[in-house]
Short mmCIF file of C-alpha atoms and ligand atoms in Angstrom, two decimals:
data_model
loop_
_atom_site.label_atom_id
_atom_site.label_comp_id
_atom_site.label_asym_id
_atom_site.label_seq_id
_atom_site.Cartn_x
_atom_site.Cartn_y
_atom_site.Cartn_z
CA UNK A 1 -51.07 60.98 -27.29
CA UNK A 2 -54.32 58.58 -26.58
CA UNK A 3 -54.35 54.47 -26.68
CA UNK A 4 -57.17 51.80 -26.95
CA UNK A 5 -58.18 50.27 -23.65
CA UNK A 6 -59.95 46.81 -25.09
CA UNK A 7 -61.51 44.29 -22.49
CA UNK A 8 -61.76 40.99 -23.82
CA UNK A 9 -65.27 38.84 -23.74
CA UNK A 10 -68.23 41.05 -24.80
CA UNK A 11 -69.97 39.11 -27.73
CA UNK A 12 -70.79 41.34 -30.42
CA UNK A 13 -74.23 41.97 -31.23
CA UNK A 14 -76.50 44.53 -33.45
CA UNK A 15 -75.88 46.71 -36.34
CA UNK A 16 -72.69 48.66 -37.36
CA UNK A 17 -72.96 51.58 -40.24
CA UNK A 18 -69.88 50.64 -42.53
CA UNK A 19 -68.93 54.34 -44.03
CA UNK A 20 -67.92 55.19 -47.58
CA UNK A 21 -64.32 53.64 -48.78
CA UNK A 22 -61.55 55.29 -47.94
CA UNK A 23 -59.61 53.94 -50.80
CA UNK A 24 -62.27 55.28 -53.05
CA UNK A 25 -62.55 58.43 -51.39
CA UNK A 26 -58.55 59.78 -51.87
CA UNK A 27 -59.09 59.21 -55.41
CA UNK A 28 -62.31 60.50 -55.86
CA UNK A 29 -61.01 63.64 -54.22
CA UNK A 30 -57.76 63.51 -56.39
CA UNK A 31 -60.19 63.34 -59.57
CA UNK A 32 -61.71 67.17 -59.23
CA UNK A 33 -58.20 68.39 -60.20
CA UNK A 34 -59.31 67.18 -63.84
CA UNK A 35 -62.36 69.72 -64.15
CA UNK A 36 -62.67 73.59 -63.00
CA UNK A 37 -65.91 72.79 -62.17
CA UNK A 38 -67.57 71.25 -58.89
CA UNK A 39 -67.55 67.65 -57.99
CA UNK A 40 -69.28 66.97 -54.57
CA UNK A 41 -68.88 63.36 -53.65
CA UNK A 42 -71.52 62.16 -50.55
CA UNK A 43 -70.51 59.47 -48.03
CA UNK A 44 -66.53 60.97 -47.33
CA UNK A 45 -65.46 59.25 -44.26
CA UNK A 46 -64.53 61.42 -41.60
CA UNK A 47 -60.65 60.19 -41.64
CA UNK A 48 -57.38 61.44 -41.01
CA UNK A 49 -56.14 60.23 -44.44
CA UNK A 50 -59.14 63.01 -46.09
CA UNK A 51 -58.69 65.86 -43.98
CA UNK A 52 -54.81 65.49 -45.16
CA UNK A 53 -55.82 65.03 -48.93
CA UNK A 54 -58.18 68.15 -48.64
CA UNK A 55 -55.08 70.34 -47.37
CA UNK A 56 -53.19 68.82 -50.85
CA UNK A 57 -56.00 69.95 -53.20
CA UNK A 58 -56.34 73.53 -51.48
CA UNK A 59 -52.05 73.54 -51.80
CA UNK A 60 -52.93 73.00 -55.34
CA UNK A 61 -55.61 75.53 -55.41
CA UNK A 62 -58.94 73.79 -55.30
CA UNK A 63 -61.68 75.10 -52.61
CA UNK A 64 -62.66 71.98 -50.45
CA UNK A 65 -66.37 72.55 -48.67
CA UNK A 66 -67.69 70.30 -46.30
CA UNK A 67 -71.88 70.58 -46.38
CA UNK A 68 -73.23 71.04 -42.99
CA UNK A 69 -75.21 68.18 -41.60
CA UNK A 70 -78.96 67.76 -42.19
CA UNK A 71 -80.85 68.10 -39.06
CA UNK A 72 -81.68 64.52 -37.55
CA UNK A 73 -78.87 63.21 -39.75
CA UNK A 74 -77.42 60.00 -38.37
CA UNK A 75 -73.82 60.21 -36.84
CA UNK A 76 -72.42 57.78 -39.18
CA UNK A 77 -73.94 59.20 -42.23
CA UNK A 78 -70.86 60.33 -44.39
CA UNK A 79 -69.56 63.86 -45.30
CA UNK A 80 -70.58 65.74 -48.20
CA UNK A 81 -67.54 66.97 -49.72
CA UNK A 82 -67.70 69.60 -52.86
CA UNK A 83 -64.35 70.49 -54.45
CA UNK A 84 -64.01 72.71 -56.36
CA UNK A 85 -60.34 73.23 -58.69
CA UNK A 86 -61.03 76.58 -61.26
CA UNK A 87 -57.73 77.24 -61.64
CA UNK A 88 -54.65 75.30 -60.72
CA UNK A 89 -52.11 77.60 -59.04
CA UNK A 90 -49.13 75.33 -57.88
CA UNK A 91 -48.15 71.62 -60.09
CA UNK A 92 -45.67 71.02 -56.73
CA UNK A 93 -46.62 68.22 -54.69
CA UNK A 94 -44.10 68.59 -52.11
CA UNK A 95 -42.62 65.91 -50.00
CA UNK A 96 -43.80 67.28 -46.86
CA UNK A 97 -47.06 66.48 -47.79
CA UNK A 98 -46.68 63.66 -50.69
CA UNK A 99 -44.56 61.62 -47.33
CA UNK A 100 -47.83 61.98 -44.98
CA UNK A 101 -50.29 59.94 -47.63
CA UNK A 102 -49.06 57.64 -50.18
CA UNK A 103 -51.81 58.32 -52.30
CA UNK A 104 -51.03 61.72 -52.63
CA UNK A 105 -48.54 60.55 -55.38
CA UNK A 106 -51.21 59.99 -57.93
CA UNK A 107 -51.52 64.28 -58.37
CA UNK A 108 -49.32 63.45 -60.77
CA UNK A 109 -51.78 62.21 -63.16
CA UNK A 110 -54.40 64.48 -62.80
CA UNK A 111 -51.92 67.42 -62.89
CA UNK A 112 -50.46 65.93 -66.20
CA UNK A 113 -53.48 66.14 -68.00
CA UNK A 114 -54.31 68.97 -67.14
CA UNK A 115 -51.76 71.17 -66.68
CA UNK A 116 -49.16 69.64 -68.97
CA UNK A 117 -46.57 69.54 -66.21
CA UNK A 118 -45.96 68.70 -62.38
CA UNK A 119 -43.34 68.09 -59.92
CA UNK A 120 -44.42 65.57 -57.06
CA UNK A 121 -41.92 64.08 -54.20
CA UNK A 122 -41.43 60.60 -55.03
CA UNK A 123 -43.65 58.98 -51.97
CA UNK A 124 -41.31 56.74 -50.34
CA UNK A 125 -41.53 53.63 -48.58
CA UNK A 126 -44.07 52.38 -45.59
CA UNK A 127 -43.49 49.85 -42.92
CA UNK A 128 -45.17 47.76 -45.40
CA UNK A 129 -42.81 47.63 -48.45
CA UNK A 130 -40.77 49.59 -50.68
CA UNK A 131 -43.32 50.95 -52.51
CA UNK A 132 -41.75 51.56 -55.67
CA UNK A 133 -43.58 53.81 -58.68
CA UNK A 134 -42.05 52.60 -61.71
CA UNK A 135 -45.22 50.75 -62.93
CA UNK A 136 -47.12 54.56 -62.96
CA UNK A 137 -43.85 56.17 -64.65
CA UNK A 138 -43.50 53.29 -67.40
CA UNK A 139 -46.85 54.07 -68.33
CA UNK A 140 -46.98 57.73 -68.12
CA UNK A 141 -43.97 57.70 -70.35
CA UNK A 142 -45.76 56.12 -73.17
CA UNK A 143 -48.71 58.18 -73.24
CA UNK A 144 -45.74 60.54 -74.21
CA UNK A 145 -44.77 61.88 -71.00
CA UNK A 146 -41.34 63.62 -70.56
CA UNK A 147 -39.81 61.97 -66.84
CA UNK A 148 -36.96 62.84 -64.53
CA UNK A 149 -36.52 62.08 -61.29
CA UNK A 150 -34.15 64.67 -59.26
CA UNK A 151 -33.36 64.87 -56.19
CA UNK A 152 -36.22 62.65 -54.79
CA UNK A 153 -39.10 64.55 -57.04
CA UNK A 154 -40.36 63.13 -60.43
CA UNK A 155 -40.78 66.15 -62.53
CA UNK A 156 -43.13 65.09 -65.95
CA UNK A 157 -44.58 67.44 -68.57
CA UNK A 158 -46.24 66.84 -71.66
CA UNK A 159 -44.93 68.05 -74.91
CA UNK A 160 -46.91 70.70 -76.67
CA UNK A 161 -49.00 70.18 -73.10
CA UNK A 162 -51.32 67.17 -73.96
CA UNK A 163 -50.63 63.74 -73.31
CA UNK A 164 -51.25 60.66 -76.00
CA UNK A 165 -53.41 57.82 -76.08
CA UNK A 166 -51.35 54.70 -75.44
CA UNK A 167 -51.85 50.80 -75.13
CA UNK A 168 -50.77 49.85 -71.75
CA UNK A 169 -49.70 46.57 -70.25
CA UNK A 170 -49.10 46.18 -66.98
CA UNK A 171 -46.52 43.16 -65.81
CA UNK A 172 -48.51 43.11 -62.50
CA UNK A 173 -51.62 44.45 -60.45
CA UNK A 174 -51.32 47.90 -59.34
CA UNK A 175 -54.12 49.68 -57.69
CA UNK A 176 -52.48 53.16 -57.87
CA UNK A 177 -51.06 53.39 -61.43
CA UNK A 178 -54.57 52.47 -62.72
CA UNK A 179 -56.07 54.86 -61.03
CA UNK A 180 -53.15 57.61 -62.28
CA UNK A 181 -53.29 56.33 -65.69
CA UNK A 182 -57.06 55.62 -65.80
CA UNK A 183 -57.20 59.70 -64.70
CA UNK A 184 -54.58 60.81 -67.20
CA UNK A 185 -55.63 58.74 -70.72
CA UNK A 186 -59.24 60.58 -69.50
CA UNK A 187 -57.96 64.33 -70.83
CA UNK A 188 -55.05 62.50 -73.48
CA UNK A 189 -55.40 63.02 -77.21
CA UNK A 190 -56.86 59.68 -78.59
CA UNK A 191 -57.69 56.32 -77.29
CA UNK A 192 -55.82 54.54 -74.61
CA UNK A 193 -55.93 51.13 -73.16
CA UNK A 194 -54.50 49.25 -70.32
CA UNK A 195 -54.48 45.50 -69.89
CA UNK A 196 -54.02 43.98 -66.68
CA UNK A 197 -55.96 46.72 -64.77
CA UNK A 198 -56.84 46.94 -61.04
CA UNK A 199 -60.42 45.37 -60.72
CA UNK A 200 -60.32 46.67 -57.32
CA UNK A 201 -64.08 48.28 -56.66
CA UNK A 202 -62.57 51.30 -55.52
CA UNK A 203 -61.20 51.79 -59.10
CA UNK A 204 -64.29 50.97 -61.04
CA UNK A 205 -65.82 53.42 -58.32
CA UNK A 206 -63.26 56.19 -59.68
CA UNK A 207 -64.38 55.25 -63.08
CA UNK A 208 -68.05 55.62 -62.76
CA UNK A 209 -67.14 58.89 -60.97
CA UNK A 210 -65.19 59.82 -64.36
CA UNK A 211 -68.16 59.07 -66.58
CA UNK A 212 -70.30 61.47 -64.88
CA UNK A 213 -67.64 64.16 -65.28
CA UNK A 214 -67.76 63.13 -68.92
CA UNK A 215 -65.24 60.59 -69.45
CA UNK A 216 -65.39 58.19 -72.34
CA UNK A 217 -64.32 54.74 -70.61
CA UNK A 218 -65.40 50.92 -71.43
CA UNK A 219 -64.72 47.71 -69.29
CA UNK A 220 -65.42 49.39 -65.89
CA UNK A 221 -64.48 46.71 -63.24
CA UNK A 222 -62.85 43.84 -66.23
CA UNK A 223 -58.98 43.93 -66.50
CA UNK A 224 -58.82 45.72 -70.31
CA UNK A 225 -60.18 49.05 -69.69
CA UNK A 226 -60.47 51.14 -72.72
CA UNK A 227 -60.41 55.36 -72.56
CA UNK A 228 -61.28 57.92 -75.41
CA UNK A 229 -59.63 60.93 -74.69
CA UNK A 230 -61.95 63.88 -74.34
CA UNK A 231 -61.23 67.83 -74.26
CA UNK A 232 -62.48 68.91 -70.83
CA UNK A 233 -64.28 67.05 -67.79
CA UNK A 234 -67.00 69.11 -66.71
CA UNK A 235 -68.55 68.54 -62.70
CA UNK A 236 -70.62 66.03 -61.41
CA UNK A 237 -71.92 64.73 -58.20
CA UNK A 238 -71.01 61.14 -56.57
CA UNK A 239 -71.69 58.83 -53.84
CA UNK A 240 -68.82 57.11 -52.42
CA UNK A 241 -68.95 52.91 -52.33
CA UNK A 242 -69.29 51.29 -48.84
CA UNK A 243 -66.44 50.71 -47.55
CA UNK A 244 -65.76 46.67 -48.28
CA UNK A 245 -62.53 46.25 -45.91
CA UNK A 246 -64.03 48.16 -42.71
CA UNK A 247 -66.92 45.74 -43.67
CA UNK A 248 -64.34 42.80 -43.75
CA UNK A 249 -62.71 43.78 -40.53
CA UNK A 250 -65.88 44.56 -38.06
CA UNK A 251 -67.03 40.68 -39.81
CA UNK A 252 -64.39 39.17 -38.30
CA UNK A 253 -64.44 41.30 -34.98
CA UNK A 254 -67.99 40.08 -34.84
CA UNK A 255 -66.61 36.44 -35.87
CA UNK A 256 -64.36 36.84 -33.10
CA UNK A 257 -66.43 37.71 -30.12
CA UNK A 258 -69.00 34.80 -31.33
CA UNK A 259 -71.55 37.44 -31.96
CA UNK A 260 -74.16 38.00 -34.61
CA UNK A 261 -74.02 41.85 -36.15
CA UNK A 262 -75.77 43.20 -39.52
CA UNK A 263 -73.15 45.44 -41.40
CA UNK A 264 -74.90 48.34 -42.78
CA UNK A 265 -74.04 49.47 -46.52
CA UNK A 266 -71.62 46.17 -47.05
CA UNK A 267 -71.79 45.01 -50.12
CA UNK A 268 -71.17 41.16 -50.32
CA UNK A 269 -70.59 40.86 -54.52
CA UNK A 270 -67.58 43.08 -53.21
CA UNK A 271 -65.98 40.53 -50.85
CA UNK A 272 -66.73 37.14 -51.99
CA UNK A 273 -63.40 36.19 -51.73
CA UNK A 274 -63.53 37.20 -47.64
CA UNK A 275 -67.65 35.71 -47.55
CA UNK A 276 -66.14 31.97 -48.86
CA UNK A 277 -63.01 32.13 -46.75
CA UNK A 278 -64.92 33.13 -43.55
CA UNK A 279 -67.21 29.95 -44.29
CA UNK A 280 -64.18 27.40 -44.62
CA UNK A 281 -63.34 29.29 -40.72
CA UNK A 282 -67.13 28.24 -39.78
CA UNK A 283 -68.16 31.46 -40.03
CA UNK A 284 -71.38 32.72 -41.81
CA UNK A 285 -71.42 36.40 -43.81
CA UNK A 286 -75.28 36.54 -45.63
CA UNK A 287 -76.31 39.08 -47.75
CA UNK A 288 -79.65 40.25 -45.78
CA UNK A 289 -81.81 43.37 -46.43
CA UNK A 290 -79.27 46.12 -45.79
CA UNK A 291 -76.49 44.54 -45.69
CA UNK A 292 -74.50 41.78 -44.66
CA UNK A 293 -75.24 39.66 -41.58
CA UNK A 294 -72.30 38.11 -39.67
CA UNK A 295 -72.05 35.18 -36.99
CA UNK A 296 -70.37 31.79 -36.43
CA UNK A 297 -71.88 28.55 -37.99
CA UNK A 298 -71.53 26.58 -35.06
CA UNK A 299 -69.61 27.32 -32.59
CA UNK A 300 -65.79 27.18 -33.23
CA UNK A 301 -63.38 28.58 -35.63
CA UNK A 302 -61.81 26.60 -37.94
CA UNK A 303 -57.95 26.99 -39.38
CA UNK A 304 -57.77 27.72 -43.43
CA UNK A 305 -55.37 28.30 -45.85
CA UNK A 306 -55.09 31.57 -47.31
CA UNK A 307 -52.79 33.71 -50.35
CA UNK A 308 -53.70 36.95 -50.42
CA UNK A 309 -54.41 38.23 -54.22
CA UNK A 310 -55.55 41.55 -56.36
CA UNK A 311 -58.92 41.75 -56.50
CA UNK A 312 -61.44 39.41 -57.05
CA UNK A 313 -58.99 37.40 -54.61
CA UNK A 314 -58.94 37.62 -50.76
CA UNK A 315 -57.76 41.13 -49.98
CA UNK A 316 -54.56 41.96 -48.09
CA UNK A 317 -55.82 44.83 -46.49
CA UNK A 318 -57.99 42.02 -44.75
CA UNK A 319 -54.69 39.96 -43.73
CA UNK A 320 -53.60 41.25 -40.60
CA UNK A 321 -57.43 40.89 -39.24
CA UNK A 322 -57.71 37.17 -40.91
CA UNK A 323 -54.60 36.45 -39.11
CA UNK A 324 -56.01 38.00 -35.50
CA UNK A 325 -58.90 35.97 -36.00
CA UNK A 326 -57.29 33.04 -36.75
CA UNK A 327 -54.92 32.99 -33.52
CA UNK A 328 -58.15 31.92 -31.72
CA UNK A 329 -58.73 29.20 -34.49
CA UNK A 330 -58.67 24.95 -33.91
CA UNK A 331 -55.94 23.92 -35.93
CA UNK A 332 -52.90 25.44 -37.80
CA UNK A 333 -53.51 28.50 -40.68
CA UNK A 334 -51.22 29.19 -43.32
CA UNK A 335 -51.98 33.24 -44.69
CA UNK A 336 -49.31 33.62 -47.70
CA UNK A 337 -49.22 37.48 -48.22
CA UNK A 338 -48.18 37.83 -52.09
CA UNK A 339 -48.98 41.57 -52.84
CA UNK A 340 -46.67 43.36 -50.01
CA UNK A 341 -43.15 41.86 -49.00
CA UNK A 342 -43.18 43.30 -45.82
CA UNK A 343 -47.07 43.51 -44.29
CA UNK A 344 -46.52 41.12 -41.56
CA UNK A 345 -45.59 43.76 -38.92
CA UNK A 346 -48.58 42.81 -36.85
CA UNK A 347 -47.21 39.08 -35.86
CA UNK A 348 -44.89 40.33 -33.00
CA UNK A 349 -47.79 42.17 -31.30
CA UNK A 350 -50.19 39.41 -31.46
CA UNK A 351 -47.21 36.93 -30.05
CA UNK A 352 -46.95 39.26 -27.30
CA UNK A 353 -51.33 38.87 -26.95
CA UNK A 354 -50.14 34.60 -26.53
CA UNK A 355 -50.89 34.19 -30.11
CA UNK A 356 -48.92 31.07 -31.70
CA UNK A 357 -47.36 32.28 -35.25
CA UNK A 358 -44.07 31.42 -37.18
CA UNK A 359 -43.08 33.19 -39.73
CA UNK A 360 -42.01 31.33 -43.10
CA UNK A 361 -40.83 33.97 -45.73
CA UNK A 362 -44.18 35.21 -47.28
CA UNK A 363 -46.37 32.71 -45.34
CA UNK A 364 -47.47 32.91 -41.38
CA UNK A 365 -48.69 29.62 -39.96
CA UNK A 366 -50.84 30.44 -36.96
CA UNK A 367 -51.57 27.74 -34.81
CA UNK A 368 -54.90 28.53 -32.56
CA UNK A 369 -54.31 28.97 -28.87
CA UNK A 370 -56.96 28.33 -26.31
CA UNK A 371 -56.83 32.08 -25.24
CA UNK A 372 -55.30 35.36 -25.83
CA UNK A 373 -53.76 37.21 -22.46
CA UNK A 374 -54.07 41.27 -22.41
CA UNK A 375 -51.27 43.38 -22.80
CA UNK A 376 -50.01 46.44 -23.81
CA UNK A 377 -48.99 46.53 -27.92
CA UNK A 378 -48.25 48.97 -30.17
CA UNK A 379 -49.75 49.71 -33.89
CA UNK A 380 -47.61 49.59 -36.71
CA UNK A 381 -49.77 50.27 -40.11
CA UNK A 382 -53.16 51.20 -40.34
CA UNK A 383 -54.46 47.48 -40.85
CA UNK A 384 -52.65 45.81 -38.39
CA UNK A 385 -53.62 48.29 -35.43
CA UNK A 386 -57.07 46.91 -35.99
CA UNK A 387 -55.84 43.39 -36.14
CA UNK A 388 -54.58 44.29 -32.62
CA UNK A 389 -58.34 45.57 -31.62
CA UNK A 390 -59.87 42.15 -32.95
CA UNK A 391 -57.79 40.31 -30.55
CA UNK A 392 -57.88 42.07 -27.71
CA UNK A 393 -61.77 41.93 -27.83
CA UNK A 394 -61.32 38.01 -27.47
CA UNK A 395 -58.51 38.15 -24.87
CA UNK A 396 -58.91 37.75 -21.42
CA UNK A 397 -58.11 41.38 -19.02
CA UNK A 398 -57.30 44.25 -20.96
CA UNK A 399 -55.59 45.37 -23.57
CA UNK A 400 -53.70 48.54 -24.20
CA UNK A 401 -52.84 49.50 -27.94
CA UNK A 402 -50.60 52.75 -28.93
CA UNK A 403 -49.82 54.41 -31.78
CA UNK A 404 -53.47 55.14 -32.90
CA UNK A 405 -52.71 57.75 -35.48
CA UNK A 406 -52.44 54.77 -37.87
CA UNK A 407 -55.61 53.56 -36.88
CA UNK A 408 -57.70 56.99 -36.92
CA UNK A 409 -56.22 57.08 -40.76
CA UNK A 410 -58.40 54.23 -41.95
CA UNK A 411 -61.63 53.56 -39.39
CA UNK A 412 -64.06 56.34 -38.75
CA UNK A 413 -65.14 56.49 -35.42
CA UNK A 414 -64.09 52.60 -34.37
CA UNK A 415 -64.52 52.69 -31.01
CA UNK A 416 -67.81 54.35 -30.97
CA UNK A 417 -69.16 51.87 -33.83
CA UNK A 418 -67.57 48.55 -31.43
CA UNK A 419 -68.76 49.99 -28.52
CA UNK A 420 -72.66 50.41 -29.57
CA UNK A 421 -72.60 46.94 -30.51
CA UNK A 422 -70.92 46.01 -27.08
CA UNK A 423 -67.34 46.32 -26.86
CA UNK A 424 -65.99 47.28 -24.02
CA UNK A 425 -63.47 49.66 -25.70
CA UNK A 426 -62.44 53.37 -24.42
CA UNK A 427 -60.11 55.98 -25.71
CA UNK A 428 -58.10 57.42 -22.96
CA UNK A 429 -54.70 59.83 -22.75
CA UNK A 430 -51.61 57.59 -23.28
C1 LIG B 1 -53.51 50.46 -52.84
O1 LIG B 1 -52.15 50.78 -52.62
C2 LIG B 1 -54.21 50.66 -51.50
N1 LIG B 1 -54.11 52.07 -51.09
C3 LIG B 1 -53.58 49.77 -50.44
O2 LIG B 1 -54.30 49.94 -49.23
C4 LIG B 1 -53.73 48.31 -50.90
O3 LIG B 1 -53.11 47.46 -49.96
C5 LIG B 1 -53.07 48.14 -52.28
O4 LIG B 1 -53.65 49.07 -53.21
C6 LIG B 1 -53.26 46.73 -52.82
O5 LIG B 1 -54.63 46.47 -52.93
C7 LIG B 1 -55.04 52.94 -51.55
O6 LIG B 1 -55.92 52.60 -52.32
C8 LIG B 1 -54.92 54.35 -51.06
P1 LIG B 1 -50.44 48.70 -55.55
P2 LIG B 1 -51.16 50.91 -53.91
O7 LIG B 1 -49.84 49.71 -56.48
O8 LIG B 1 -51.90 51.42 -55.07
C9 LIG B 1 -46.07 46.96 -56.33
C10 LIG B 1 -54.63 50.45 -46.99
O9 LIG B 1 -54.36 49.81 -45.97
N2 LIG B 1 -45.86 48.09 -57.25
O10 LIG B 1 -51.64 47.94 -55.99
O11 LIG B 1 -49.96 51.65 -53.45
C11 LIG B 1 -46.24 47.40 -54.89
O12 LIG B 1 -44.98 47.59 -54.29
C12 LIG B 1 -53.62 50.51 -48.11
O13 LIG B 1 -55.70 51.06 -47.19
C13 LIG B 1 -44.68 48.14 -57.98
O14 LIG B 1 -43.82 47.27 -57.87
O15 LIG B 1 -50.77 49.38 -54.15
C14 LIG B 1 -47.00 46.24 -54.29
O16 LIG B 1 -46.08 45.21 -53.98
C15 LIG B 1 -52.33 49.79 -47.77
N3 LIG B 1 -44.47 49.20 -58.82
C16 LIG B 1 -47.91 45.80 -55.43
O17 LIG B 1 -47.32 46.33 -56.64
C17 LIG B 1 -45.40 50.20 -58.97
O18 LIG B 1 -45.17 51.12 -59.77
C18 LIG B 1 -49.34 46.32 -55.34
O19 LIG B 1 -49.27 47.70 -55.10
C19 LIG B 1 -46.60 50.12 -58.21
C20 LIG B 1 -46.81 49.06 -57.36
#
């Protein structure tokens, strides 16, 4: 077992390479399973969350090859991944694996539309929610898709072994059954569309991808996305997206410390809800020549008022971070988390850093406090370990912060990116 060891104080200052999207990335990698030829996607962060996904595929059957670096490559300079799934030996997804990664779940499409068939352990919930799947089986179901659920694994196959083109409206936003329908209505006998589509980037990311493999798909990135099934996806080769919510989280580290940092790769037409929010908190994010620049207007934070939202809107993978930031804020925040009903796990631990927050259903008020105090906490989810890592690099003495697994599944290399831009932040045996 390892923890953090954070000491409050260092101001933040220089450039920190933001790696390719992890959200984009298990998707990506989930997309191969639709060809039997090679797709090699560049700029894989090196996460937990991949290395597990790669084990899935090759359970599956696909070969998963990791290129060697170039000489005088750059540390932070993402993996090149090439997958490769010929033949598809096993449609099981089993629970073991499926209960590790969430996103493991959306096999199902892939393995639908190409196969005809699979069996994949229903995922389960998280410390953030329930999680429930309904939304992808609804869907699947009328692109013809024949569903049971038995003893905790949805088994689907596809009459005479072909899905059907469908119209598809979802009731709400849902990141994951896009991307599983999106996948599916890509190999499904006519024309499918779905309304009320993730906009997320990740998922027009995934759809690009899909166009190079041969897809037929119109609206990439609008809400009505429109599919024309095709016989066969052939290879391709694609670059993963930057990674906009490690880019959101080392801005408000930076934002935290008072510093001034450049975040290299970030994209800002990908987090304009985050760039107008961090000016209302006196904080300025500029698009500059390589990527985003970062530091405080002038001088202190100021409260805001905050509902998280599907993209466009303010992210909630950025919520736990917002709300470290804000503990150190003048004035009183409200953050109203509307996507998750459970994603405020992270409050207790920064309480227990002197932070001032009381809970109100789906909205935390967080009422700034002159300073944070060290202490030991403990991670709960993968964003709100790093929530815990924002704080502690503004509290005074040292913090200690456990449970890292869930922060190794989301942030490559964190401590080595904080620490060349000053953190003082070491990884040591629990
Ligand atoms: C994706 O999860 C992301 N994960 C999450 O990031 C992210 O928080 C979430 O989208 C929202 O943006 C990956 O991309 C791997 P949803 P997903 O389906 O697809 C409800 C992180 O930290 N819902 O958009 O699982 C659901 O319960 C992770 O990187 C149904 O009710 O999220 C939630 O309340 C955490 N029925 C809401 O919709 C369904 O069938 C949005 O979930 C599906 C979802």
């Amino acid at each position: 077992m390892e923890k953090l060891l954070v000491r409050g104080g260092n101001r933040l200052k220089g450039e920190i390479p933001i790696s390719g999207a992890k959200n984009a990335a298990l998707p990506l990698m989930i997309a191969a399973l639709l060809t039997d030829e090679t797709l090699t996607l560049h700029n894989t962060p090196r996460l937990a969350d991949v290395a597990l996904l790669q084990k899935i595929l090759r359970n599956h059957g696909a070969d998963t090859m990791i290129a060697g670096k170039k000489p005088g490559q750059s540390r932070f300079v993402g993996d090149t991944v090439h997958i490769t799934a010929a033949e598809i030996i096993d449609t099981t997804a089993p629970y073991d694996l499926v209960s590790k990664m969430r996103a493991s779940f959306w096999v199902l499409g892939p393995l639908l539309a190409r196969c005809g068939e699979a069996r994949v352990s229903l995922p389960g919930g998280c410390a953030i929610g329930t999680r429930p799947v309904d939304l992808y089986l609804k869907a699947l179901s009328r692109m013809g898709a024949e569903i049971d659920v038995e003893q905790g694994y949805v088994i689907a196959r596809a009459p005479k072994g072909r899905l059907h083109g469908a119209r598809i409206v979802f009731p709400k936003v849902s990141v994951g059954a896009t991307h599983v329908v999106l996948m599916a209505a890509t190999l499904a006998r006519g024309e499918t569309v779905i309304e009320n589509a993730a906009r997320e980037p990740e998922v027009a990311d995934v759809a690009e991808c899909l166009v190079k493999m041969g897809a037929k798909i119109e609206g990439i990135g609008r809400s009505s996305l429109r599919i024309e099934g095709v016989e066969r996806l052939h290879g391709a080769e694609h670059s993963i997206v930057a990674d906009r919510i490690e880019a959101g989280t080392y801005a408000m580290a930076a934002a935290m410390t008072d510093g001034d940092v450049l975040l290299c790769g970030a994209r800002a037409e990908h987090l304009s809800a985050f760039i107008d929010v961090m000016a209302s908190a006196g904080v300025m994010a500029t698009a500059e020549e390589g990527g985003l620049r970062v530091r405080r207007a002038n001088g202190a934070l100021q409260a805001v008022t905050v509902e998280t939202q599907p993209f466009p809107g303010f992210p909630t993978d950025l919520q736990a971070q917002l709300m470290a930031l804000m503990t150190r804020a003048q004035g009183v925040s409200s953050i109203r988390e509307t996507i998750f009903e459970n994603r405020f796990m992270h409050v207790q631990e920064l309480v227990r850093l002197g932070a001032d927050i009381s809970l109100m259903g789906d909205t935390a008020l967080v009422k700034g406090v002159e300073a944070l105090k060290g202490a030991p906490v403990m991670a709960t989810d993968l964003r709100a370990s790093v929530s815990l890592v924002i704080a502690g690099l503004a509290a005074e003495g040292e913090t200690e912060i456990h449970r890292l697994y869930h922060l190794d599944r989301g942030f490559e290399a964190l401590e080595e990116k904080l620490r060349a831009v000053g953190a003082d932040i070491e990884r040591v045996a629990a």
